[in-house]
Structure formats: structure tokens, C-alpha cells
Coordinates of C-alpha atoms and ligand atoms in Angstrom, one line a residue:
M782 CA 102.6 7.2 -7.1
R783 CA 100.8 5.9 -4.0
K784 CA 97.2 7.0 -3.8
V785 CA 95.5 8.1 -0.6
V786 CA 92.2 9.5 0.7
I787 CA 92.5 11.3 4.0
D788 CA 89.5 10.9 6.3
C789 CA 89.7 13.4 9.1
D790 CA 88.1 15.6 11.7
T791 CA 90.2 18.7 11.2
G792 CA 91.3 19.7 14.0
T793 CA 94.7 21.4 14.5
D794 CA 96.8 18.2 14.3
D795 CA 94.8 16.9 11.4
A796 CA 95.6 20.1 9.5
I797 CA 99.3 19.5 10.2
A798 CA 98.9 16.0 8.8
I799 CA 97.3 17.3 5.6
L800 CA 100.0 20.0 5.2
A801 CA 102.7 17.3 5.5
A802 CA 100.9 14.8 3.2
A803 CA 100.8 17.5 0.5
G804 CA 104.6 17.7 0.9
C805 CA 105.2 13.9 0.5
P806 CA 106.9 13.0 -2.7
G807 CA 105.4 9.9 -4.3
L808 CA 102.0 10.4 -2.6
E809 CA 98.9 11.5 -4.5
I810 CA 96.0 12.8 -2.4
L811 CA 92.8 11.8 -4.2
G812 CA 90.4 13.4 -1.8
I813 CA 89.5 14.5 1.7
T814 CA 86.5 13.1 3.6
C815 CA 85.1 14.9 6.7
V816 CA 83.8 13.3 9.9
N817 CA 82.3 14.6 13.1
G818 CA 84.9 14.5 15.9
N819 CA 87.1 17.2 17.2
V820 CA 84.4 19.7 16.2
M821 CA 81.0 19.4 14.4
E822 CA 81.2 18.0 10.9
K823 CA 80.2 21.4 9.4
Y824 CA 83.3 23.0 10.9
V825 CA 85.5 20.1 9.9
A826 CA 84.3 20.4 6.3
K827 CA 84.8 24.1 6.2
N828 CA 88.3 23.8 7.6
N829 CA 89.2 21.2 5.0
L830 CA 87.8 23.2 2.1
D831 CA 89.4 26.4 3.3
L832 CA 92.7 24.6 3.9
C833 CA 92.7 23.0 0.4
E834 CA 92.0 26.3 -1.3
Y835 CA 94.6 28.1 0.9
I836 CA 97.4 25.7 -0.1
G837 CA 96.2 25.1 -3.7
L838 CA 95.3 21.4 -3.1
E839 CA 92.7 20.8 -5.8
V840 CA 91.1 17.6 -4.6
P841 CA 87.4 16.6 -3.9
V842 CA 86.3 17.4 -0.3
C843 CA 83.3 15.5 0.8
H844 CA 80.8 15.9 3.6
G845 CA 80.6 12.9 5.9
A846 CA 79.0 11.6 9.1
V847 CA 77.6 14.2 11.4
S848 CA 77.2 11.7 14.3
P849 CA 78.5 8.3 15.3
L850 CA 76.9 5.1 13.8
Y851 CA 74.5 4.2 16.6
S852 CA 75.3 6.4 19.5
E853 CA 75.2 10.1 20.2
Y854 CA 78.1 12.4 20.6
H855 CA 78.1 16.0 21.6
N856 CA 81.4 17.7 20.7
S857 CA 83.2 18.5 23.8
Q858 CA 83.9 22.1 24.8
D859 CA 87.3 21.3 26.2
M860 CA 88.7 23.6 23.5
T861 CA 91.6 21.4 22.6
H862 CA 91.1 22.5 19.0
G863 CA 89.4 25.8 19.7
L864 CA 85.7 26.5 18.9
T865 CA 85.8 25.7 15.2
G866 CA 88.8 23.3 15.0
L867 CA 91.8 25.3 13.9
G868 CA 92.6 26.9 17.3
S869 CA 93.0 30.6 16.9
I870 CA 93.7 30.5 13.2
E871 CA 91.1 31.8 10.8
L872 CA 91.7 30.8 7.2
P873 CA 90.1 32.9 4.4
S874 CA 86.8 31.2 3.4
A875 CA 87.2 29.2 0.1
K876 CA 85.9 31.2 -2.9
H877 CA 86.6 28.8 -5.8
H878 CA 86.7 25.4 -4.2
S879 CA 83.3 23.8 -3.5
F880 CA 82.2 20.5 -1.9
D881 CA 82.0 17.4 -4.0
S882 CA 78.3 16.3 -4.1
R883 CA 79.0 12.7 -3.0
T884 CA 78.8 11.6 0.6
A885 CA 82.1 10.5 2.1
S886 CA 81.2 6.8 2.1
R887 CA 80.2 6.9 -1.6
F888 CA 83.3 8.8 -2.6
L889 CA 85.5 6.4 -0.7
Y890 CA 83.9 3.4 -2.4
E891 CA 84.0 4.9 -5.9
T892 CA 87.6 6.0 -5.5
A893 CA 88.6 2.6 -4.1
K894 CA 87.0 1.0 -7.1
A895 CA 88.6 3.3 -9.6
C896 CA 92.0 2.6 -8.0
G897 CA 91.6 -1.2 -8.5
G898 CA 92.9 -2.3 -5.1
E899 CA 95.7 0.3 -4.8
L900 CA 93.9 2.9 -2.7
E901 CA 95.3 3.5 0.8
L902 CA 93.5 5.3 3.6
L903 CA 94.8 7.7 6.2
V904 CA 92.2 8.0 9.0
T905 CA 92.8 10.6 11.6
G906 CA 89.3 11.0 13.2
P907 CA 86.5 8.7 14.4
M908 CA 85.9 5.8 12.0
T909 CA 82.3 6.5 11.1
N910 CA 82.8 7.2 7.4
I911 CA 84.9 4.1 6.9
A912 CA 82.4 1.9 8.7
L913 CA 79.6 3.3 6.6
A914 CA 81.6 2.5 3.4
I915 CA 82.1 -1.1 4.7
I916 CA 78.4 -1.5 5.6
Q917 CA 77.0 0.1 2.4
Y918 CA 79.4 -1.4 -0.1
P919 CA 80.3 -5.0 0.7
E920 CA 83.1 -4.9 -1.9
F921 CA 84.8 -1.9 -0.3
S922 CA 87.0 -3.8 2.3
H923 CA 88.6 -5.9 -0.5
L924 CA 89.5 -2.8 -2.5
I925 CA 91.7 -1.1 0.1
R926 CA 95.4 -1.8 0.0
R927 CA 96.1 -0.6 3.6
L928 CA 94.5 1.7 6.2
Y929 CA 96.7 3.7 8.5
F930 CA 94.9 5.2 11.5
M931 CA 95.5 7.4 14.5
G932 CA 93.5 6.0 17.2
G933 CA 93.4 3.7 20.2
A934 CA 96.3 2.5 22.3
V935 CA 97.6 -0.9 23.3
F936 CA 98.2 0.7 26.8
G937 CA 96.2 3.6 28.2
G938 CA 93.8 6.2 27.0
N939 CA 93.3 10.0 26.9
V940 CA 89.5 10.5 27.2
S941 CA 89.3 7.8 29.9
T942 CA 91.9 5.5 31.5
T943 CA 91.5 3.0 28.8
A944 CA 90.0 4.8 25.7
E945 CA 91.5 7.1 23.1
F946 CA 89.3 9.9 21.7
N947 CA 88.9 8.8 18.0
I948 CA 87.8 5.3 19.0
W949 CA 85.8 6.5 22.1
V950 CA 83.6 8.8 19.9
D951 CA 82.4 5.9 17.8
P952 CA 83.4 2.4 19.1
E953 CA 80.9 0.6 17.0
A954 CA 82.4 2.0 13.8
A955 CA 85.9 1.1 14.9
H956 CA 84.8 -2.4 15.7
A957 CA 83.3 -2.8 12.2
V958 CA 86.5 -1.5 10.7
F959 CA 88.8 -3.7 12.8
Q960 CA 86.8 -6.8 11.8
S961 CA 86.6 -5.9 8.1
G962 CA 89.8 -7.7 7.0
I963 CA 91.3 -4.5 5.6
P964 CA 95.1 -4.6 6.3
M965 CA 95.8 -1.9 8.8
T966 CA 98.3 -0.1 10.9
M967 CA 97.3 1.4 14.3
V968 CA 99.2 4.5 15.4
G969 CA 97.9 4.9 18.9
L970 CA 98.8 6.8 22.1
D971 CA 101.6 4.3 22.7
V972 CA 103.6 6.4 20.2
T973 CA 101.7 9.6 19.6
L974 CA 102.0 10.9 23.1
K975 CA 105.8 11.1 22.5
A976 CA 105.5 13.0 19.2
I977 CA 105.9 16.4 20.7
M978 CA 107.2 19.3 18.5
Q979 CA 109.7 21.7 20.0
K980 CA 110.4 25.4 19.8
E981 CA 113.3 24.8 17.3
D982 CA 110.9 23.0 14.9
I983 CA 108.6 26.0 14.9
E984 CA 111.6 28.3 14.3
Q985 CA 112.7 26.1 11.3
L986 CA 109.2 26.3 9.8
R987 CA 109.2 30.1 10.2
L988 CA 112.6 30.3 8.5
R989 CA 111.3 28.3 5.6
D990 CA 108.7 31.0 5.1
T991 CA 106.2 29.4 2.7
R992 CA 102.5 29.7 3.1
E993 CA 102.3 26.1 4.3
S994 CA 105.2 26.4 6.8
R995 CA 103.9 29.7 8.2
L996 CA 100.4 28.1 8.7
A997 CA 102.0 25.0 10.4
A998 CA 104.0 27.3 12.6
D999 CA 100.9 29.2 13.6
L1000 CA 99.1 26.0 14.5
L1001 CA 102.1 24.8 16.5
D1002 CA 102.2 28.2 18.3
Y1003 CA 98.5 27.8 19.2
M1004 CA 99.2 24.4 20.6
S1005 CA 102.2 25.7 22.6
V1006 CA 100.0 28.4 24.2
R1007 CA 97.3 25.8 24.9
F1008 CA 99.9 23.7 26.7
L1009 CA 101.0 26.7 28.8
N1010 CA 97.4 27.2 29.7
G1011 CA 97.1 23.6 31.0
G1012 CA 95.8 21.9 27.8
E1013 CA 97.3 19.3 25.6
N1014 CA 101.0 19.5 24.5
V1015 CA 102.2 20.2 20.9
I1016 CA 101.4 16.5 20.1
M1017 CA 101.4 15.4 16.5
H1018 CA 99.0 12.5 16.8
D1019 CA 97.7 12.6 13.3
A1020 CA 100.9 13.4 11.4
L1021 CA 102.3 10.3 13.0
A1022 CA 99.8 8.1 11.2
L1023 CA 101.0 9.7 8.0
A1024 CA 104.6 8.9 9.1
A1025 CA 103.6 5.2 9.5
M1026 CA 102.6 5.3 5.9
M1027 CA 105.4 7.4 4.3
F1028 CA 108.3 7.1 6.9
P1029 CA 107.6 3.8 8.6
E1030 CA 111.2 3.4 9.7
C1031 CA 110.8 5.9 12.5
M1032 CA 108.6 3.5 14.4
K1033 CA 108.7 -0.2 15.6
Y1034 CA 105.6 -2.3 15.2
E1035 CA 104.1 -5.4 16.8
D1036 CA 101.3 -7.4 15.2
Y1037 CA 98.3 -8.0 17.4
W1038 CA 94.7 -9.0 17.2
V1039 CA 92.8 -5.9 18.3
D1040 CA 89.1 -5.3 19.0
V1041 CA 87.1 -2.5 20.6
E1042 CA 85.1 -2.6 23.8
T1043 CA 81.7 -1.4 22.8
S1044 CA 80.1 -1.8 26.3
G1045 CA 81.3 -1.6 29.8
D1046 CA 80.7 0.9 32.6
Y1047 CA 84.2 2.3 32.4
T1048 CA 85.9 0.8 29.3
R1049 CA 83.7 1.7 26.3
G1050 CA 86.0 2.6 23.4
H1051 CA 89.0 0.7 24.8
T1052 CA 91.1 -1.0 22.2
Y1053 CA 91.9 -4.5 23.5
A1054 CA 95.1 -5.8 22.0
D1055 CA 95.7 -9.5 22.6
I1056 CA 99.3 -9.1 23.5
R1057 CA 99.5 -12.5 25.2
Q1058 CA 97.8 -14.3 22.3
R1059 CA 95.1 -15.8 24.5
S1060 CA 92.3 -15.4 21.9
G1061 CA 93.8 -17.8 19.4
R1062 CA 93.0 -15.3 16.7
E1063 CA 95.3 -14.1 14.0
A1064 CA 96.6 -10.6 14.3
N1065 CA 94.5 -8.1 12.4
M1066 CA 96.8 -5.2 12.6
S1067 CA 100.3 -3.9 13.0
C1068 CA 100.5 -1.6 16.0
A1069 CA 103.2 1.1 16.3
M1070 CA 104.9 0.7 19.7
K1071 CA 108.1 2.6 19.6
L1072 CA 109.1 5.9 18.1
D1073 CA 112.3 7.6 17.1
V1074 CA 111.2 11.1 18.1
P1075 CA 114.0 13.2 16.6
S1076 CA 113.8 11.5 13.2
F1077 CA 110.1 12.0 13.2
R1078 CA 110.3 15.7 14.1
S1079 CA 112.8 16.5 11.4
W1080 CA 110.9 14.4 8.8
L1081 CA 107.7 16.3 9.6
V1082 CA 109.4 19.7 9.3
R1083 CA 110.9 18.6 5.9
R1084 CA 107.5 17.4 4.6
I1085 CA 105.7 20.6 5.6
S1086 CA 108.6 22.6 4.1
Q1087 CA 108.1 20.7 0.8
S1088 CA 104.3 21.3 0.8
G1089 CA 103.1 23.3 -2.1
N1090 CA 106.3 22.7 -4.2
Ligands
BDR1092 C1 93.1 12.3 18.4 O1 92.0 13.1 18.9 C2 92.0 14.4 18.3 O2 92.0 15.3 19.3 C3 93.3 14.5 17.5 O3 93.0 15.2 16.3 C4 93.7 13.1 17.2 O4 93.2 12.5 16.0 C5 94.0 12.1 19.6 O5 93.4 11.3 20.6
CA1093 CA1 92.1 14.0 14.4

């Protein structure tokens, strides 16, 4: 069994990634850590706790960073994920599941230590919790087998011309993580903007008719309406980072040295990938550059359909 902690800012597409992760054979979810991002951390944490109870995922859920490492961030009101993060979906409040008393960074460290170098991380929000674990526990970076993250882009951005949201929220944290020596895979906008679910995927999930597949279909329906109203499409940014981990064959990767622009009037949060190898530095990550969209979509539907079994 591969072991993973999911660090996320749930978030509609984070929720889909969790539903799919719970349906991956050979993957054991050891915990969920919450970070400020799509919505305030208190909403992220509630979403994760409610979601875990709703799908019977009995794992620790830990509170995490409520703001970026050194800067300020006020959650946007652009409503991509609705007011509290799950669009128009209201899950029943968890009655039995309560928060783990540890902070995200402490939980990450203790779990990494207990796994003796085997722990993998799936990061689908700003990297503040991971950076805190690196800063607070110098041993932490050496204990992580691999980190898969949704964030950044070799080419382009979504918050600005050159910055992707997760990195843009906390560039200093991403910089610390990128320079930590942890082996990592970046799943950025180069591929995620292509990972768009279609009406037939939603229909298949509805046909499957499990608690998990119905919830996923509701989330995808919310995203479809959002798109019709001029918002973001039904894009599976975060589930694609899970695919890099559990179904890597659906993407093609290039190894690059990547760093984050932490200053700049226009480019803060830009992930600079040394594609022409001018820096003389060794690659620090593998970057997903091409995606086989149909294989990814059917894999995702299968994983969600397996969730809860
Ligand atoms: C990322 O930002 C959030 O809106 C999504 O959950 C995803 O992690 C895409 O830029
Ligand atoms: Ca996210």
C-alpha cells in the first residue's frame, strides 16, 4: 500500500480529488491537512471533516495555516468555489468525526516519521503547511518519498498572465518547498486546463448511483452552471495531481529546474522553469506537459465510482 497525506484547500475540485483518492486501490490515505486558499481555512477544515464523515473516510483531519507564511491574503470573492468552498452543495455537518488536535505541520512531520521515508504527499492548495513542516522540522524533507502538487505552470497563469492561484497565494512557501530537495512532480496549468469533464462523465457518475458518485456529479453540475454563467469550466486541476501519482501514464513529463518569483511588479508567484537549461542547475522536479484527456476522464470516473467500496 502506498501511503499519502492530502494537503488541500477544499474547494470543489479538491473535493473531487479526495473522492477519487478514496477510490484508488493500493492507496492508503493517512490524513487530510487543511490550508487557507480557495476559501478561509475554517471553511476548508469544515468541508474536509464533513466530507470524510459523509463518505466514511475515518482519517485524521488537521487544521492548518490560516494565512500565507509572510504575506497577507484575503480570500477572493470571485465565487469560483462558492462562498464556503463546495459550490452550492451543503454536506451534513459531521457529528462523530472531530478534528485531530495536532497542527497540520506537526501531523505531517509525525506521519512522515512514522512511515520511515515512505510517505507521499498530494498537495492541492497553497504550500504554506508543507513549508511550515520544512521550516519547523529540518528532518522532514528527507522523510518524504515524493510530493505531487497541483500548482504553477511552465507556460502561463490563471490569476495573472504568469501566476497560477496556489503558488500566487503563497510564493514564499512554494519557494521553500521547491528548494527543499523533496522529489516532486508539478502538475500545472500546462495540463490541468485541458482536464475538462463532459456531460457524459456526469451521466456515468449518476448511473453508478453511490453516495460518492452522486456527490461528485453534484459538484460537476455546479461547475457546469458556473461555466455557463461566465466562470471557470469543469476543470479537474486537483484530481490531475492525483492522476500523476496513481495513473502517471496519462501524462508526459519533462524534468526542469523550477523556482518561484517572490517579487516583481507583475510576476509575483510565477513559476520559472529553466526550459533552456541556462541556470546550470540540476532539475528539481518533473513537470507534467502533455495529457491524454479521454484516458484521464475515464480513469477519474472509475476511481470515483470505486470510492467507498
Ligand atoms: C487551483 O486553484 C484552485 O482554485 C483549485 O482548487 C486548484 O487547486 C487552480 O489554479
Ligand atoms: Ca485546490
